Amino acid sequence: MAGVIIVGAQWGDEGKGKVVDIYTDEADLVVRYAGGPNAGHTLVVGSEKVVVRLVPSGILRRDALCLLGQGTVVDPKVLVGELDTLDAKGLSPRDRMRVAERAHVILSYHILVDGLREATTSAIGTTKRGVGPCYEDKAARRGIRLRDFRNRADLAARVTKALAAWAPTIVALGGEVPTVESVVEDAWAAGQNLLPLLADTAALTERALRDGKRVLFEGAQGTLLDVDHGTYPYVTSSSAIAGGACTGVGIGPSRIDAVVGLAKAYCTRVGGGPFPTELEGEVADRIRKVGAEFGSVTGRPRRVGWVDLPALRYAVRLNGLDSIALTKLDVLAGLQTIRACVAYDTPSGRTREFPVDELESATPVFSDFPGFSQDVSSAKSLEELPKEALDFVRFVEAEVECPLSIVSIGPGRDQTIVLAHPLRDA
Ligand code: GDP
Ligand code: IMO
Ligand code: MG
């Protein structure tokens, strides 16, 4: 049995797509456990770049079965569009893809509400994909699930109830309430297209684990965007942390053998909310440009900042990380000085903890490191890194008290220094 979770340790976009693709080499099953089309996971093979929002990042490896667990929220049109695109590349994704029949569905009114709210002063900078309102419906027990697409009259009856609940909100926000028929019609064809893929993904995953198969649980978003533990209310609406893999897929915690946390050698954030190590000016522009830090879903420029070690320690603790995959080290090349936040000064004194609810009044304390000028993107081992780069990497590892399993030095598959392979070693 080998169940390994890949989880974002920062505010998302840490390179989960790339690392899942690398590890899928050794996996039989790849399962997304949370989030929806708010995610954008980038896979780079040779000169080709593929961005997946719902389809698990294992899809490019032809041997792996890919599942969307019931903790995810599915926009049928987005998923069908992605499958068609992958189909056109000759990957036959439908042969290797199953979707939880109990996964909740994003419908047009979820996207409408998300967009209307983002136009108000209480906007939080969501991806406007309807993810938050869909999870709200799930918690309010009026959500639509993919299995409801088996019967159109039944679906319409459920949509009628949900829409009645949303109508006052839509009107108050200045929107127009859509008709039940228009909502159903909008999603019906895509929903029908997905019916052959529906399955009991929890049972499939458990069976695979019992049969000794190797399962990768692919996280979306990141620890600091988790609805319970992130920088609330500037978070997403799902359990992004490793624990979310158990509830989101429907397997027991005893099935997990290892948890790998992904972190950039610096930090980014998209959307609103506190970001104490945020940078502005020339260094920020340089990191954004070299690191191509523009949202893969929305195209928004990502906010950039120095690596936050108290936040990373928080992620090590919350996820029970066994190792960290440190990505985008190459992006720091050419900077005169590299900084790392090592502690915070707060009104109650200096702390090495991440003051998640006091970030507005906390000041980061930095350690400075000399930069490195050499291009590191073709290094094959840590020994090939310039001393300054290696010293920085070793400092991060020691400070967060968690060993590194990967140091990533470029977007490509071969730009990866693999120090430990949790699936092979489990
Ligand atoms: P995800 O949401 O965690 O899967 O990350 P995204 O795909 O949204 O963003 C990460 C971006 O960084 C993608 O464009 C990747 O191709 C790229 N990337 C991943 N690892 C590295 C790396 O080590 N160096 C560089 N330069 N780019 C990387
Ligand atoms: P991946 O999986 C980065 C952020 C949004 C916003 C907040 C809430 O690619 O790492 P939502 O649309 O979820 O209601 O938005 O969460 N956000 C992400 N930021 N990467 C993501 O996914 C994100 N998914 C959501 O920018 O701040
Ligand atoms: Mg992303």
Coordinates of C-alpha atoms and ligand atoms in Angstrom, one line a residue:
M1 CA 0.0 0.0 0.0
A2 CA 1.3 3.5 -0.8
G3 CA -0.8 6.6 -0.4
V4 CA 1.1 9.9 -0.8
I5 CA -0.5 13.4 -0.6
I6 CA 1.0 16.3 -2.5
V7 CA -0.2 19.5 -0.8
G8 CA 0.5 23.2 -1.4
A9 CA 2.4 24.7 1.6
Q10 CA 1.9 28.4 0.8
W11 CA -0.9 30.3 -1.0
G12 CA -1.1 28.0 -4.1
D13 CA 0.7 27.9 -7.4
E14 CA 3.8 26.2 -5.7
G15 CA 4.3 23.9 -8.7
K16 CA 1.9 21.0 -7.7
G17 CA 1.2 20.2 -11.3
K18 CA 4.8 19.7 -12.1
V19 CA 5.6 17.6 -9.1
V20 CA 2.5 15.4 -9.4
D21 CA 3.5 14.8 -13.1
I22 CA 7.0 13.8 -11.9
Y23 CA 5.7 11.5 -9.2
T24 CA 3.0 10.0 -11.5
D25 CA 5.8 8.2 -13.2
E26 CA 5.5 5.7 -10.3
A27 CA 1.8 6.0 -9.6
D28 CA -1.2 3.9 -10.6
L29 CA -3.8 6.3 -9.5
V30 CA -3.9 10.1 -9.2
V31 CA -6.8 11.6 -7.2
R32 CA -7.8 15.3 -6.9
Y33 CA -9.4 15.8 -3.5
A34 CA -10.5 19.4 -3.2
G35 CA -11.2 22.6 -5.0
G36 CA -12.5 23.0 -8.6
P37 CA -11.7 25.1 -11.6
N38 CA -10.2 27.8 -9.4
A39 CA -7.0 25.6 -9.6
G40 CA -4.6 25.9 -12.5
H41 CA -1.9 23.3 -12.6
T42 CA 0.8 23.6 -15.2
L43 CA 2.6 20.7 -16.9
V44 CA 5.5 21.3 -19.1
V45 CA 6.7 18.4 -21.4
G46 CA 9.5 19.4 -23.8
S47 CA 8.3 22.6 -25.4
E48 CA 4.7 21.9 -24.7
K49 CA 2.7 23.5 -21.8
V50 CA -0.6 22.1 -20.6
V51 CA -2.7 23.8 -17.9
V52 CA -5.3 21.7 -16.2
R53 CA -7.9 23.1 -13.9
L54 CA -10.0 20.0 -13.0
V55 CA -8.3 17.1 -14.7
P56 CA -5.7 15.6 -12.3
S57 CA -2.1 16.3 -13.3
G58 CA -1.3 12.7 -13.8
I59 CA -3.2 12.7 -17.1
L60 CA -0.1 13.1 -19.3
R61 CA 1.3 9.7 -18.0
R62 CA -0.6 7.1 -20.0
D63 CA -0.6 4.4 -17.4
A64 CA -2.2 6.3 -14.5
L65 CA -6.0 6.3 -13.8
C66 CA -7.1 9.8 -12.8
L67 CA -10.0 10.5 -10.4
L68 CA -11.9 13.6 -9.2
G69 CA -13.0 12.9 -5.7
Q70 CA -16.2 14.0 -4.2
G71 CA -14.5 16.8 -2.2
T72 CA -14.0 18.6 -5.5
V73 CA -16.6 20.9 -7.2
V74 CA -17.0 20.3 -10.9
D75 CA -18.1 22.7 -13.6
P76 CA -19.2 20.2 -16.3
K77 CA -18.5 22.6 -19.2
V78 CA -15.0 23.3 -18.0
L79 CA -14.3 19.6 -17.4
V80 CA -15.7 18.6 -20.8
G81 CA -13.7 21.4 -22.5
E82 CA -10.5 20.1 -20.8
L83 CA -11.1 16.5 -21.8
D84 CA -11.8 17.5 -25.4
T85 CA -8.6 19.5 -25.5
L86 CA -6.6 16.6 -24.2
D87 CA -8.4 14.3 -26.6
A88 CA -7.4 16.5 -29.5
K89 CA -3.8 15.9 -28.4
G90 CA -4.3 12.2 -28.7
L91 CA -4.3 11.4 -25.0
S92 CA -7.7 9.7 -24.8
P93 CA -8.3 11.1 -21.3
R94 CA -11.8 9.6 -21.0
D95 CA -10.4 6.1 -21.0
R96 CA -8.4 7.0 -17.8
M97 CA -10.6 9.4 -16.0
R98 CA -13.4 8.7 -13.4
V99 CA -15.4 11.4 -11.6
A100 CA -17.1 11.1 -8.2
E101 CA -20.9 10.8 -8.9
R102 CA -21.4 12.7 -5.6
A103 CA -19.1 15.6 -6.5
H104 CA -21.0 18.9 -6.4
V105 CA -21.7 20.8 -9.6
I106 CA -20.9 24.4 -10.3
L107 CA -23.9 25.9 -12.2
S108 CA -24.4 29.3 -13.9
Y109 CA -25.9 30.9 -10.8
H110 CA -22.8 30.1 -8.8
I111 CA -20.6 31.9 -11.3
L112 CA -23.1 34.8 -11.4
V113 CA -23.1 35.2 -7.6
D114 CA -19.3 34.9 -7.4
G115 CA -18.9 37.6 -10.0
L116 CA -21.5 39.9 -8.5
R117 CA -19.9 39.7 -5.1
E118 CA -16.5 40.4 -6.5
A119 CA -17.9 43.7 -7.9
T120 CA -18.7 44.9 -4.4
T121 CA -16.5 46.4 -1.8
S122 CA -16.3 43.1 0.1
A123 CA -14.5 41.5 -2.8
I124 CA -11.7 39.1 -1.8
G125 CA -10.2 38.5 -5.2
T126 CA -11.7 35.1 -6.0
T127 CA -11.1 33.4 -9.3
K128 CA -14.9 34.0 -10.1
R129 CA -15.4 30.4 -11.1
G130 CA -18.4 29.9 -8.8
V131 CA -16.4 27.7 -6.4
G132 CA -17.4 29.5 -3.1
P133 CA -21.1 29.6 -3.8
C134 CA -21.1 25.9 -4.9
Y135 CA -19.5 24.9 -1.6
E136 CA -22.0 27.1 0.2
D137 CA -24.8 25.1 -1.4
K138 CA -23.2 21.9 -0.4
A139 CA -23.0 22.9 3.3
A140 CA -26.5 24.3 3.1
R141 CA -27.6 20.8 1.8
R142 CA -29.2 22.1 -1.3
G143 CA -26.4 21.4 -3.8
I144 CA -26.6 19.6 -7.1
R145 CA -24.4 16.6 -7.6
L146 CA -23.2 15.0 -10.8
R147 CA -25.4 12.0 -10.2
D148 CA -28.4 14.4 -10.5
F149 CA -27.8 14.7 -14.2
R150 CA -29.3 11.2 -14.7
N151 CA -32.8 12.6 -14.8
R152 CA -33.7 16.0 -16.2
A153 CA -37.0 16.5 -14.4
D154 CA -35.3 15.6 -11.1
L155 CA -32.4 18.0 -11.8
A156 CA -34.8 20.8 -12.6
A157 CA -36.7 20.3 -9.3
R158 CA -33.4 20.5 -7.4
V159 CA -32.3 23.6 -9.3
T160 CA -35.7 25.2 -8.5
K161 CA -35.0 24.9 -4.8
A162 CA -31.4 26.1 -5.0
L163 CA -32.3 29.1 -7.2
A164 CA -35.2 30.1 -4.8
A165 CA -32.6 30.3 -2.0
W166 CA -30.2 32.4 -4.1
A167 CA -32.8 34.7 -5.8
P168 CA -32.8 37.3 -3.0
T169 CA -29.0 37.5 -3.0
I170 CA -28.8 37.9 -6.7
V171 CA -31.5 40.6 -6.7
A172 CA -29.8 42.4 -3.8
L173 CA -26.5 42.4 -5.7
G174 CA -28.2 43.9 -8.7
G175 CA -28.3 40.8 -10.8
E176 CA -31.0 39.1 -12.8
V177 CA -32.3 35.7 -11.6
P178 CA -31.9 33.1 -14.4
T179 CA -34.7 30.8 -15.2
V180 CA -34.5 27.2 -14.1
E181 CA -34.7 26.0 -17.7
S182 CA -31.8 28.2 -18.7
V183 CA -29.6 26.9 -15.9
V184 CA -30.4 23.3 -16.7
E185 CA -30.0 23.8 -20.4
D186 CA -26.7 25.5 -20.0
A187 CA -25.1 22.5 -18.2
W188 CA -27.2 19.6 -19.5
A189 CA -25.1 18.5 -22.6
A190 CA -21.9 18.6 -20.6
G191 CA -23.5 16.8 -17.7
Q192 CA -24.6 14.0 -20.1
N193 CA -21.2 13.9 -21.6
L194 CA -19.7 13.1 -18.2
L195 CA -22.3 10.4 -17.1
P196 CA -20.1 7.5 -18.5
L197 CA -17.3 8.7 -16.3
L198 CA -19.2 8.7 -13.0
A199 CA -18.1 6.3 -10.4
D200 CA -17.8 5.6 -6.7
T201 CA -14.3 7.1 -6.6
A202 CA -13.9 6.5 -2.8
A203 CA -14.4 2.7 -3.3
L204 CA -12.1 2.7 -6.3
T205 CA -9.4 4.4 -4.3
E206 CA -9.7 2.1 -1.3
R207 CA -9.6 -1.0 -3.6
A208 CA -6.5 0.3 -5.3
L209 CA -4.8 0.8 -2.0
R210 CA -5.8 -2.7 -0.8
D211 CA -4.4 -4.2 -4.0
G212 CA -1.0 -2.6 -3.3
K213 CA -1.4 0.1 -6.0
R214 CA 0.4 3.4 -5.6
V215 CA -2.0 6.4 -5.1
L216 CA -1.1 10.0 -5.3
F217 CA -3.5 12.5 -3.8
E218 CA -3.2 15.8 -5.6
G219 CA -4.0 18.9 -3.6
A220 CA -5.2 22.1 -5.0
Q221 CA -4.8 25.7 -3.6
G222 CA -2.5 25.7 -0.6
T223 CA -2.4 25.5 3.2
L224 CA -2.7 29.3 3.7
L225 CA -5.9 29.3 1.6
D226 CA -7.5 26.5 3.6
V227 CA -11.0 27.4 4.8
D228 CA -10.2 26.4 8.4
H229 CA -6.5 27.1 8.8
G230 CA -5.7 29.8 6.2
T231 CA -5.7 33.6 6.3
Y232 CA -9.5 33.7 6.8
P233 CA -11.6 35.3 5.3
Y234 CA -9.1 35.6 2.4
V235 CA -9.2 31.9 1.7
T236 CA -10.9 29.5 -0.6
S237 CA -13.9 27.5 0.5
S238 CA -12.5 24.0 0.8
S239 CA -10.1 21.9 3.0
A240 CA -6.9 22.4 1.0
I241 CA -4.6 20.8 3.7
A242 CA -3.6 17.2 3.7
G243 CA -6.4 16.2 6.0
G244 CA -8.7 17.2 3.2
A245 CA -7.5 14.3 1.2
C246 CA -9.2 11.8 3.6
T247 CA -12.6 13.6 3.7
G248 CA -12.4 14.8 0.1
V249 CA -11.8 11.3 -1.3
G250 CA -13.4 9.2 1.4
I251 CA -10.5 7.1 2.7
G252 CA -9.2 6.7 6.3
P253 CA -6.2 8.5 7.6
S254 CA -4.4 5.1 8.1
R255 CA -4.2 4.8 4.3
I256 CA -1.7 7.7 4.0
D257 CA 2.0 6.8 4.0
A258 CA 3.6 10.1 3.3
V259 CA 2.8 13.8 2.8
V260 CA 4.9 16.0 0.6
G261 CA 4.5 19.8 0.9
L262 CA 5.3 22.1 -2.0
A263 CA 6.9 25.4 -1.5
K264 CA 8.5 28.0 -3.7
A265 CA 12.0 29.3 -2.7
Y266 CA 10.1 32.6 -2.5
C267 CA 6.3 33.2 -2.1
T268 CA 3.4 34.3 -4.2
R269 CA -0.2 35.1 -3.6
V270 CA -3.1 35.8 -6.0
G271 CA -6.1 37.9 -4.8
G272 CA -6.5 39.9 -1.7
G273 CA -5.5 39.3 1.9
P274 CA -2.4 39.8 4.1
F275 CA 1.0 39.0 2.7
P276 CA 3.6 40.2 5.2
T277 CA 6.8 39.4 3.1
E278 CA 5.3 41.0 0.0
L279 CA 7.8 42.8 -2.3
E280 CA 7.2 45.8 -4.5
G281 CA 9.4 47.5 -7.0
E282 CA 12.3 46.3 -9.1
V283 CA 13.0 43.0 -7.2
A284 CA 9.3 42.1 -7.3
D285 CA 9.1 42.9 -11.0
R286 CA 12.2 40.8 -11.7
I287 CA 10.9 37.7 -9.8
R288 CA 7.5 38.1 -11.4
K289 CA 9.0 38.2 -14.9
V290 CA 11.6 35.5 -14.5
G291 CA 9.2 33.2 -12.6
A292 CA 6.4 33.9 -15.0
E293 CA 4.2 34.7 -12.0
F294 CA 0.9 35.4 -13.8
G295 CA -2.2 33.4 -12.8
S296 CA -2.7 30.3 -14.9
V297 CA -6.5 30.6 -14.6
T298 CA -7.1 34.3 -14.5
G299 CA -3.9 35.7 -16.0
R300 CA -3.7 38.1 -13.0
P301 CA -0.1 39.2 -12.0
R302 CA 0.7 37.2 -8.9
R303 CA 1.9 39.2 -5.8
V304 CA 5.4 38.1 -5.0
G305 CA 7.4 38.2 -1.7
W306 CA 10.3 36.5 0.2
V307 CA 9.9 33.0 1.5
D308 CA 8.1 33.0 4.9
L309 CA 9.6 30.3 7.2
P310 CA 7.2 30.7 10.1
A311 CA 4.4 30.1 7.5
L312 CA 6.2 27.1 6.2
R313 CA 6.7 25.7 9.7
Y314 CA 2.9 26.2 10.2
A315 CA 2.4 24.2 7.0
V316 CA 4.7 21.5 8.2
R317 CA 2.7 21.2 11.4
L318 CA -0.8 21.4 9.9
N319 CA -0.1 18.9 7.1
G320 CA 2.2 16.6 9.1
L321 CA 4.7 17.0 6.3
D322 CA 7.3 14.3 5.8
S323 CA 9.2 16.3 3.3
I324 CA 9.2 19.4 1.2
A325 CA 9.6 19.9 -2.5
L326 CA 11.2 23.3 -2.9
T327 CA 10.5 24.8 -6.3
K328 CA 11.6 27.7 -8.5
L329 CA 15.0 28.0 -7.0
D330 CA 16.3 29.0 -10.5
V331 CA 14.1 32.1 -10.3
L332 CA 16.3 33.7 -7.6
A333 CA 19.4 33.5 -9.8
G334 CA 20.9 37.0 -10.4
L335 CA 19.5 38.7 -7.3
Q336 CA 22.2 40.4 -5.2
T337 CA 20.5 39.5 -1.9
I338 CA 18.0 36.8 -1.1
R339 CA 15.9 37.2 2.1
A340 CA 14.0 34.8 4.2
C341 CA 11.4 35.7 6.9
V342 CA 12.5 33.8 10.0
A343 CA 10.3 35.3 12.7
Y344 CA 7.6 37.9 13.4
D345 CA 7.5 40.9 15.7
T346 CA 4.0 41.1 17.1
P347 CA 2.5 43.4 19.8
S348 CA 3.1 40.5 22.3
G349 CA 6.7 40.1 21.3
R350 CA 8.9 38.2 18.8
T351 CA 7.7 34.8 17.7
R352 CA 8.8 32.0 15.4
E353 CA 5.2 31.0 14.9
F354 CA 3.1 32.2 12.0
P355 CA 0.6 34.7 13.6
V356 CA -2.2 33.8 11.3
D357 CA -4.8 36.0 12.9
E358 CA -2.5 38.9 13.7
L359 CA -0.8 39.3 10.4
E360 CA -1.9 42.9 10.0
S361 CA 0.0 44.0 13.1
A362 CA 3.0 41.7 12.7
T363 CA 6.3 42.7 11.2
P364 CA 8.4 40.1 9.5
V365 CA 12.0 39.7 10.7
F366 CA 14.4 38.8 7.9
S367 CA 17.7 37.0 7.5
D368 CA 19.7 38.0 4.4
F369 CA 21.8 35.7 2.2
P370 CA 24.2 36.6 -0.6
G371 CA 22.6 35.8 -4.0
F372 CA 24.1 33.7 -6.8
S373 CA 24.5 34.7 -10.4
Q374 CA 24.9 31.4 -12.1
D375 CA 22.0 29.8 -14.0
V376 CA 21.1 26.7 -12.0
S377 CA 18.5 25.3 -14.3
S378 CA 20.5 22.4 -15.6
A379 CA 22.0 21.2 -12.2
K380 CA 21.6 17.4 -11.8
S381 CA 22.4 17.3 -8.1
L382 CA 22.7 19.6 -5.1
E383 CA 26.5 19.4 -5.4
E384 CA 26.2 21.2 -8.8
L385 CA 24.5 24.2 -7.2
P386 CA 26.5 27.3 -6.4
K387 CA 27.5 27.4 -2.8
E388 CA 25.2 30.4 -2.0
A389 CA 22.2 28.6 -3.5
L390 CA 22.9 25.5 -1.5
D391 CA 23.5 27.4 1.7
F392 CA 20.1 29.0 1.2
V393 CA 18.4 25.7 0.5
R394 CA 20.0 24.1 3.5
F395 CA 19.0 27.0 5.7
V396 CA 15.4 26.7 4.7
E397 CA 15.4 22.9 5.4
A398 CA 17.0 23.4 8.8
E399 CA 14.7 26.2 9.9
V400 CA 11.5 24.3 9.1
E401 CA 12.9 21.0 10.4
C402 CA 11.6 19.0 7.5
P403 CA 13.8 17.3 4.9
L404 CA 13.7 18.2 1.2
S405 CA 12.6 15.5 -1.2
I406 CA 12.8 17.7 -4.4
V407 CA 14.6 20.8 -5.4
S408 CA 13.1 22.1 -8.6
I409 CA 15.1 24.3 -10.9
G410 CA 12.9 24.9 -13.9
P411 CA 9.4 24.0 -15.3
G412 CA 10.6 21.0 -17.3
R413 CA 10.5 17.4 -16.1
D414 CA 14.3 17.1 -16.3
Q415 CA 14.8 20.3 -14.3
T416 CA 14.2 18.4 -11.1
I417 CA 16.7 17.3 -8.4
V418 CA 15.0 14.3 -6.8
L419 CA 16.4 13.6 -3.4
A420 CA 13.8 11.1 -2.2
H421 CA 10.8 9.5 -4.0
P422 CA 7.9 8.9 -1.5
L423 CA 6.1 6.5 -3.8
R424 CA 9.2 4.5 -4.7
D425 CA 10.4 4.5 -1.1
A426 CA 7.0 3.9 0.7
Ligands
GDP1 P1 0.3 24.7 -9.2 O1 -1.0 25.4 -9.2 O2 0.8 24.5 -7.8 O3 0.3 23.5 -10.0 O4 1.3 25.8 -9.9 P2 1.1 26.6 -11.2 O5 1.1 25.7 -12.4 O6 -0.2 27.4 -11.1 O7 2.3 27.6 -11.2 C1 3.6 27.1 -11.1 C2 4.3 27.7 -12.4 O8 5.7 27.5 -12.2 C3 4.0 26.9 -13.6 O9 4.1 27.8 -14.7 C4 5.2 25.8 -13.7 O10 5.4 25.4 -15.0 C5 6.3 26.6 -13.2 N1 7.3 25.9 -12.4 C6 7.2 24.8 -11.6 N2 8.4 24.5 -11.0 C7 9.3 25.4 -11.5 C8 10.6 25.6 -11.2 O11 11.3 24.9 -10.5 N3 11.2 26.7 -11.9 C9 10.5 27.5 -12.7 N4 11.2 28.5 -13.3 N5 9.2 27.3 -13.0 C10 8.6 26.3 -12.4
IMO2 P1 -3.8 26.2 -7.4 O1 -4.4 24.8 -7.2 C1 -3.6 30.4 -6.1 C2 -7.3 32.0 -4.3 C3 -7.9 33.2 -5.1 C4 -8.5 34.0 -4.0 C5 -9.0 32.9 -3.0 C6 -10.5 32.5 -3.1 O2 -3.5 26.6 -8.9 O3 -2.7 26.5 -6.5 P2 -11.8 31.1 -5.0 O4 -12.0 31.3 -6.4 O5 -11.2 29.8 -4.6 O6 -13.1 31.4 -4.2 O7 -10.8 32.3 -4.5 O8 -8.2 31.7 -3.3 N1 -7.1 30.8 -5.1 C7 -5.9 30.4 -5.6 N2 -4.7 31.1 -5.6 N3 -3.8 29.1 -6.7 C8 -4.9 28.5 -6.6 O9 -5.0 27.2 -7.0 C9 -6.1 29.1 -6.1 N4 -7.4 28.8 -6.0 C10 -8.0 29.8 -5.3 O10 -7.0 33.9 -5.9 O11 -7.6 34.7 -3.4
MG3 MG -1.9 27.1 -9.9

